CSV table of C-alpha atoms in Angstrom, one decimal:
chain,number,residue,atom,x,y,z
A,15,LEU,CA,-20.0,-8.9,-2.1
A,16,ASN,CA,-23.0,-7.0,-2.4
A,17,LEU,CA,-21.6,-5.7,-5.7
A,18,HIS,CA,-21.3,-9.3,-6.8
A,19,LEU,CA,-24.5,-10.7,-5.7
A,20,ASN,CA,-26.7,-8.6,-6.9
A,21,GLY,CA,-24.9,-9.2,-10.4
A,22,LYS,CA,-23.1,-6.1,-10.9
A,23,PRO,CA,-19.2,-5.9,-11.8
A,24,LEU,CA,-16.6,-5.7,-9.3
A,25,PRO,CA,-14.2,-3.0,-9.0
A,26,ALA,CA,-11.5,-3.0,-12.0
A,27,SER,CA,-8.8,-2.6,-9.1
A,28,ARG,CA,-7.5,-2.6,-5.9
A,29,ILE,CA,-7.3,1.1,-6.0
A,30,HIS,CA,-11.2,1.5,-7.0
A,31,MET,CA,-12.2,-1.2,-4.5
A,32,TYR,CA,-10.9,0.6,-1.6
A,33,ARG,CA,-12.3,3.9,-2.6
A,34,ASP,CA,-15.7,2.8,-3.3
A,35,GLY,CA,-15.3,1.2,-0.2
A,36,CYS,CA,-14.0,3.9,2.0
A,37,GLN,CA,-16.8,5.8,0.1
A,38,GLN,CA,-19.5,3.1,1.6
A,39,LEU,CA,-18.2,3.5,4.9
A,40,CYS,CA,-18.8,7.5,5.1
A,41,GLU,CA,-22.7,6.6,4.0
A,42,THR,CA,-24.6,7.0,7.3
A,43,SER,CA,-25.6,3.8,8.7
A,44,GLN,CA,-29.9,2.5,8.6
A,45,LYS,CA,-29.4,2.6,12.6
A,46,ARG,CA,-28.9,6.6,12.6
A,47,ARG,CA,-31.5,6.8,9.6
A,48,ASP,CA,-33.6,4.8,11.2
A,49,ALA,CA,-33.4,7.4,14.4
A,50,ARG,CA,-33.0,10.5,11.7
A,51,HIS,CA,-29.8,11.3,12.6
A,52,PHE,CA,-28.2,12.2,9.3
A,53,GLY,CA,-26.0,14.6,9.9
A,54,LYS,CA,-24.8,17.4,7.7
A,55,LEU,CA,-22.6,16.6,5.3
A,56,ASN,CA,-22.5,13.6,2.1
A,57,ALA,CA,-20.9,10.8,2.0
A,58,GLY,CA,-18.1,12.2,-0.5
A,59,GLU,CA,-17.8,15.2,1.8
A,60,ARG,CA,-17.1,12.9,4.4
A,61,LEU,CA,-14.7,11.0,2.8
A,62,ARG,CA,-12.5,14.4,1.9
A,63,ILE,CA,-12.1,15.2,5.0
A,64,ALA,CA,-11.3,12.0,6.3
A,65,SER,CA,-8.5,11.5,3.5
A,66,ARG,CA,-6.6,14.6,5.0
A,67,LEU,CA,-7.3,13.4,8.6
A,68,ALA,CA,-4.9,10.3,6.8
A,69,VAL,CA,-2.7,12.6,5.5
A,70,ILE,CA,-2.3,13.7,8.8
A,71,THR,CA,-1.8,10.7,10.6
A,72,GLN,CA,0.4,9.1,8.2
A,73,PHE,CA,2.7,11.5,7.8
A,74,CYS,CA,3.1,13.1,11.1
A,75,ASN,CA,2.8,9.9,12.4
A,76,ARG,CA,0.3,10.0,14.9
A,77,ASN,CA,-1.8,7.1,16.3
A,78,ALA,CA,-5.1,8.5,16.6
A,79,ILE,CA,-7.3,12.0,17.5
A,80,TRP,CA,-7.8,13.7,20.3
A,81,THR,CA,-11.3,14.5,21.0
A,82,GLY,CA,-11.5,16.2,23.9
A,83,PRO,CA,-9.9,19.5,25.5
A,84,ASP,CA,-5.9,20.0,25.9
A,85,LEU,CA,-6.0,19.9,29.6
A,86,GLY,CA,-2.3,18.5,29.3
A,87,CYS,CA,-2.4,14.8,29.6
A,88,VAL,CA,-2.8,14.3,25.4
A,89,PRO,CA,-0.6,11.3,24.5
A,90,ALA,CA,2.4,12.7,22.7
A,91,GLU,CA,0.8,9.9,19.3
A,92,ASP,CA,-2.1,11.9,19.2
A,93,VAL,CA,-3.3,14.7,17.3
A,94,LEU,CA,-5.7,17.4,18.5
A,95,ILE,CA,-8.8,18.5,16.5
A,96,ASP,CA,-8.0,22.3,17.2
A,97,MET,CA,-4.2,20.9,14.9
A,98,ILE,CA,-6.1,19.6,12.1
A,99,VAL,CA,-8.7,22.6,11.5
A,100,ASP,CA,-6.6,24.7,11.4
A,101,GLY,CA,-5.0,26.4,8.5
A,102,THR,CA,-6.6,26.0,4.5
A,103,GLU,CA,-6.9,23.4,2.1
A,104,ALA,CA,-4.8,25.4,-0.7
A,105,GLU,CA,-4.3,22.0,-2.9
A,106,ALA,CA,-8.4,21.8,-3.0
A,107,ARG,CA,-9.4,25.1,-4.6
A,108,ASP,CA,-12.5,25.2,-3.8
A,109,LEU,CA,-15.2,26.2,-1.1
A,110,MET,CA,-15.8,23.3,0.6
A,111,PRO,CA,-14.7,24.5,4.8
A,112,TRP,CA,-13.1,23.1,7.2
A,113,ASN,CA,-13.9,23.2,10.5
A,114,THR,CA,-14.2,21.2,13.7
A,115,GLU,CA,-18.0,20.1,13.4
A,116,GLY,CA,-16.8,18.4,10.2
A,117,VAL,CA,-13.8,16.8,11.7
A,118,ARG,CA,-16.1,15.1,14.7
A,119,GLU,CA,-19.1,15.1,12.3
A,120,THR,CA,-16.5,12.3,10.2
A,121,ILE,CA,-15.0,10.8,13.2
A,122,ALA,CA,-18.2,10.0,14.9
A,123,GLU,CA,-20.6,9.4,12.1
A,124,THR,CA,-18.4,6.8,9.6
A,125,GLY,CA,-17.2,3.5,9.9
A,126,LEU,CA,-13.5,4.6,9.5
A,127,PHE,CA,-12.9,5.5,12.6
A,128,SER,CA,-13.4,3.5,16.2
A,129,SER,CA,-12.7,4.4,20.2
A,130,ARG,CA,-9.2,3.9,21.2
A,131,GLY,CA,-10.3,4.9,24.9
A,132,ALA,CA,-11.8,8.0,26.3
A,133,HIS,CA,-11.3,11.3,24.0
A,134,ARG,CA,-9.0,9.3,21.5
A,135,MET,CA,-10.0,7.7,17.8
A,136,GLY,CA,-8.5,6.1,15.6
A,137,TRP,CA,-8.5,3.8,12.4
A,138,THR,CA,-10.8,1.2,12.4
A,139,HIS,CA,-7.9,-0.4,9.7
A,140,GLN,CA,-4.7,0.3,9.1
A,141,THR,CA,-5.3,-0.4,5.1
A,142,TYR,CA,-7.8,2.5,5.0
A,143,ALA,CA,-5.8,5.6,6.1
A,144,GLU,CA,-2.9,4.2,4.3
A,145,PHE,CA,-4.8,4.4,1.0
A,146,LEU,CA,-7.0,7.6,1.6
A,147,ALA,CA,-3.4,9.1,2.3
A,148,ALA,CA,-2.2,8.1,-1.1
A,149,ASP,CA,-5.2,9.1,-3.3
A,150,TYR,CA,-5.1,13.1,-1.2
A,151,LEU,CA,-1.8,13.3,-2.8
A,152,HIS,CA,-3.4,11.7,-6.2
A,153,GLN,CA,-6.6,13.2,-6.4
A,154,ARG,CA,-5.0,16.6,-5.8
A,155,LYS,CA,-2.1,16.4,-8.2
A,156,MET,CA,-0.3,16.5,-6.0
A,157,ALA,CA,3.5,16.3,-8.8
A,158,PRO,CA,5.3,13.0,-8.9
A,159,GLU,CA,8.4,15.0,-7.8
A,160,ARG,CA,7.1,15.7,-4.3
A,161,MET,CA,5.5,12.6,-3.5
A,162,LEU,CA,8.6,10.8,-3.7
A,163,GLN,CA,10.5,13.9,-1.3
A,164,LEU,CA,7.4,12.8,1.4
A,165,ILE,CA,7.8,9.0,1.3
A,166,LEU,CA,11.7,8.8,0.3
A,167,HIS,CA,14.3,8.0,3.3
A,168,PRO,CA,16.5,11.6,4.0
A,169,ASP,CA,19.9,9.2,3.8
A,170,GLY,CA,19.9,9.9,0.2
A,171,SER,CA,19.9,6.1,-0.2
A,172,GLY,CA,15.7,6.0,-2.7
A,173,LYS,CA,14.5,3.5,-0.3
A,174,VAL,CA,11.0,4.2,0.9
A,175,VAL,CA,10.8,5.3,4.5
A,176,PRO,CA,9.5,1.8,6.3
A,177,GLN,CA,6.6,3.2,8.3
A,178,LEU,CA,5.4,4.5,4.7
A,179,ARG,CA,5.8,1.4,2.2
A,180,GLU,CA,2.3,0.9,2.1
A,181,ILE,CA,1.9,4.3,1.0
A,182,ALA,CA,4.0,4.1,-1.7
A,183,ALA,CA,2.8,1.5,-3.4
A,184,TRP,CA,-0.4,2.6,-3.5
A,185,LEU,CA,1.4,5.6,-4.9
A,186,ALA,CA,3.3,3.6,-7.5
A,187,GLY,CA,-0.3,2.5,-8.8
A,188,MET,CA,-2.0,5.7,-8.8
A,189,GLU,CA,0.9,7.7,-10.4
A,190,PRO,CA,3.4,5.8,-13.5
A,191,ALA,CA,6.2,8.8,-12.3
A,192,VAL,CA,6.3,6.8,-8.6
A,193,PHE,CA,6.4,3.5,-10.1
A,194,ARG,CA,8.9,3.9,-12.4
A,195,ALA,CA,11.0,5.5,-9.6
A,196,LEU,CA,10.5,2.9,-7.3
A,197,ALA,CA,10.9,0.2,-9.5
A,198,LYS,CA,15.0,1.2,-10.1
A,199,LYS,CA,15.8,2.1,-6.7
A,200,ASP,CA,13.1,0.2,-4.4
A,201,PRO,CA,11.4,-2.4,-6.4
A,202,GLU,CA,11.1,-4.3,-3.2
A,203,THR,CA,7.8,-1.9,-2.1
A,204,LEU,CA,6.7,-2.0,-5.0
A,205,LEU,CA,5.0,-5.8,-4.4
A,206,ARG,CA,2.8,-4.4,-1.8
A,207,GLY,CA,0.6,-2.8,-4.5
A,208,ASP,CA,-1.3,-3.6,-6.8
A,209,VAL,CA,1.1,-5.1,-9.4
A,210,LYS,CA,-1.5,-7.5,-11.0
A,211,SER,CA,-3.0,-4.0,-12.5
A,212,LEU,CA,0.1,-2.7,-14.0
A,213,CYS,CA,0.6,-2.9,-17.9
A,214,ASP,CA,3.0,-6.2,-19.0
A,215,ALA,CA,6.2,-3.8,-19.6
A,216,ASP,CA,6.0,-2.2,-16.1
A,217,ARG,CA,5.6,-6.5,-14.1
A,218,ALA,CA,8.5,-7.4,-16.6
A,219,GLU,CA,10.5,-4.0,-15.5
A,220,LEU,CA,9.6,-5.0,-12.3
A,221,VAL,CA,11.0,-8.3,-12.0
A,222,ALA,CA,14.5,-7.4,-13.4
A,223,ASN,CA,15.0,-4.9,-11.1
A,224,LEU,CA,14.2,-6.9,-8.3
A,225,LEU,CA,16.5,-10.2,-9.7
A,226,SER,CA,18.6,-7.2,-9.8
A,227,SER,CA,18.5,-5.9,-6.4
A,228,HIS,CA,19.1,-9.3,-5.2
A,229,GLU,CA,22.0,-9.5,-7.3
A,230,ALA,CA,23.5,-6.5,-5.5
A,231,GLY,CA,22.8,-8.2,-2.4
A,232,GLU,CA,20.2,-5.7,-1.3
A,233,LEU,CA,16.9,-6.9,-0.4
A,234,TRP,CA,17.4,-9.3,1.5
A,235,GLU,CA,16.6,-9.1,5.2
A,236,GLU,CA,17.6,-12.1,7.3
A,237,GLY,CA,14.6,-13.5,10.1
A,238,ASP,CA,12.2,-11.4,8.3
A,239,ARG,CA,9.1,-13.8,8.0
A,240,HIS,CA,7.0,-10.7,7.3
A,241,ALA,CA,8.9,-9.7,4.3
A,242,PHE,CA,9.5,-12.9,3.2
A,243,TYR,CA,5.3,-13.6,2.8
A,244,VAL,CA,5.0,-9.9,0.9
A,245,ARG,CA,7.6,-11.2,-1.6
A,246,LEU,CA,5.3,-14.2,-2.1
A,247,ARG,CA,1.8,-12.2,-2.8
A,248,GLY,CA,3.3,-9.9,-4.7
A,249,TYR,CA,5.6,-12.6,-6.9
A,250,SER,CA,2.3,-14.5,-7.5
A,251,GLN,CA,1.1,-10.9,-10.0
A,252,CYS,CA,4.3,-10.2,-11.4
A,253,ASP,CA,3.9,-12.7,-14.3
A,254,ASN,CA,4.4,-11.4,-17.8
A,255,ALA,CA,5.2,-12.1,-21.7
A,256,GLN,CA,9.2,-12.6,-20.8
A,257,LEU,CA,9.1,-13.6,-17.2
A,258,ALA,CA,10.4,-16.7,-18.3
A,259,GLU,CA,13.5,-15.8,-20.4
A,260,THR,CA,14.1,-13.4,-17.4
A,261,LEU,CA,14.2,-16.3,-14.7
A,262,LYS,CA,15.9,-18.3,-16.8
A,263,PRO,CA,19.8,-17.3,-16.4
A,264,TYR,CA,19.6,-17.0,-12.4
A,265,ILE,CA,17.8,-20.5,-12.5
A,266,THR,CA,20.8,-22.3,-14.4
A,267,ASP,CA,24.4,-19.9,-13.6
A,268,PRO,CA,25.8,-21.2,-10.8
A,269,SER,CA,27.4,-17.8,-11.1
A,270,ARG,CA,25.3,-15.8,-9.6
A,271,HIS,CA,24.1,-14.3,-6.1
A,272,HIS,CA,22.8,-17.4,-4.2
A,273,ILE,CA,19.9,-15.0,-3.1
A,274,ALA,CA,19.2,-13.8,-6.9
A,275,ARG,CA,18.4,-17.9,-7.7
A,276,VAL,CA,16.1,-18.0,-4.9
A,277,ALA,CA,14.0,-15.5,-5.8
A,278,ALA,CA,14.0,-15.7,-9.2
A,279,VAL,CA,13.0,-20.0,-8.7
A,280,ASP,CA,10.3,-18.2,-5.7
A,281,ILE,CA,9.1,-16.1,-8.7
A,282,ALA,CA,8.6,-19.0,-11.1
A,283,GLN,CA,6.9,-21.3,-8.4
A,284,ALA,CA,4.6,-18.2,-7.5
A,285,CYS,CA,3.4,-17.5,-11.8
A,286,ARG,CA,4.0,-21.1,-13.0
A,287,VAL,CA,6.2,-21.0,-15.4
A,288,GLN,CA,5.7,-24.8,-16.5
A,289,SER,CA,8.2,-23.7,-19.0
A,290,LEU,CA,11.3,-24.0,-16.7
A,291,GLN,CA,10.5,-27.5,-14.9
A,292,THR,CA,13.3,-28.7,-16.4
A,293,ASP,CA,16.0,-26.3,-15.5
A,294,LEU,CA,14.5,-26.5,-12.4
A,295,GLY,CA,14.7,-30.2,-12.0
A,296,THR,CA,18.7,-30.3,-13.6
A,297,LEU,CA,19.3,-28.2,-10.2
A,298,ALA,CA,17.4,-29.6,-8.0
A,299,ARG,CA,19.4,-33.6,-8.9
A,300,ASP,CA,22.6,-31.5,-9.2
A,301,PRO,CA,24.9,-32.0,-5.9
A,302,THR,CA,27.7,-29.2,-7.0
A,303,GLN,CA,24.5,-27.1,-5.8
A,304,ASP,CA,23.9,-25.0,-2.8
A,305,TYR,CA,21.9,-27.9,-0.7
A,306,HIS,CA,19.1,-25.2,0.2
A,307,LEU,CA,18.9,-23.9,-3.2
A,308,ARG,CA,18.5,-27.4,-4.7
A,309,THR,CA,15.3,-28.0,-1.8
A,310,TRP,CA,13.6,-25.2,-3.3
A,311,ALA,CA,14.6,-25.4,-6.8
A,312,ALA,CA,12.3,-29.4,-5.8
């Protein structure tokens, strides 16, 4: 909003917006500046430390960071600062120190963290942690194969671990190889990301794979309203030059899977594909078709 009000261009994508916004949250607040409390790290250094903390908390399934002494009362879902700073940053290949003092400053002085009780600090918003965890892997040029090993379920299904879906969506927007892998096996996860920033061909591929997965009965989650609204939000970003051609067979062919046809109608509505209005009207008036599907088409 500040960029807009000052006549400056908005970030080109959601990725750029989050990266810039998280760095702004790492700046010393005006209140602390007035009190002459600046800390020893600049905003960029704090952001790098926060990104490493994001990887640790998200991939190790930790909800908070324990800042006090270990007297045997540390919750199992917390990570100790002593554990965080133990080791080296082999991926970074630079001389930036990782120490308790820097971690404590980052936790205490930035807007990325807030209190979770005595001696406990957690993320102010879950999306900060998810974005920074993905950006950490991307900035350190981790191989896409290793990224996929981190986010995919170990059962070999090719699906993303449910708790890591948001991180996977961020990574797909940063790394084309991750996008292509998820588009084939877990396309619905991609709807959580910045689909609009993808090229037209990638959006067309995503829609085709989504409908194929619905046709195979792989995506439907009965009663999962959150997943339903995630789909609708993602569908609205899927417009592409081939969209009407891709959707039409599912809308007009009664032999297609019912759920795939519902998804096709949803996508047509979300993207306002007006060229399919006649086909939708025909479906809505056909008494031989499924009532729910006819209602959806109407």
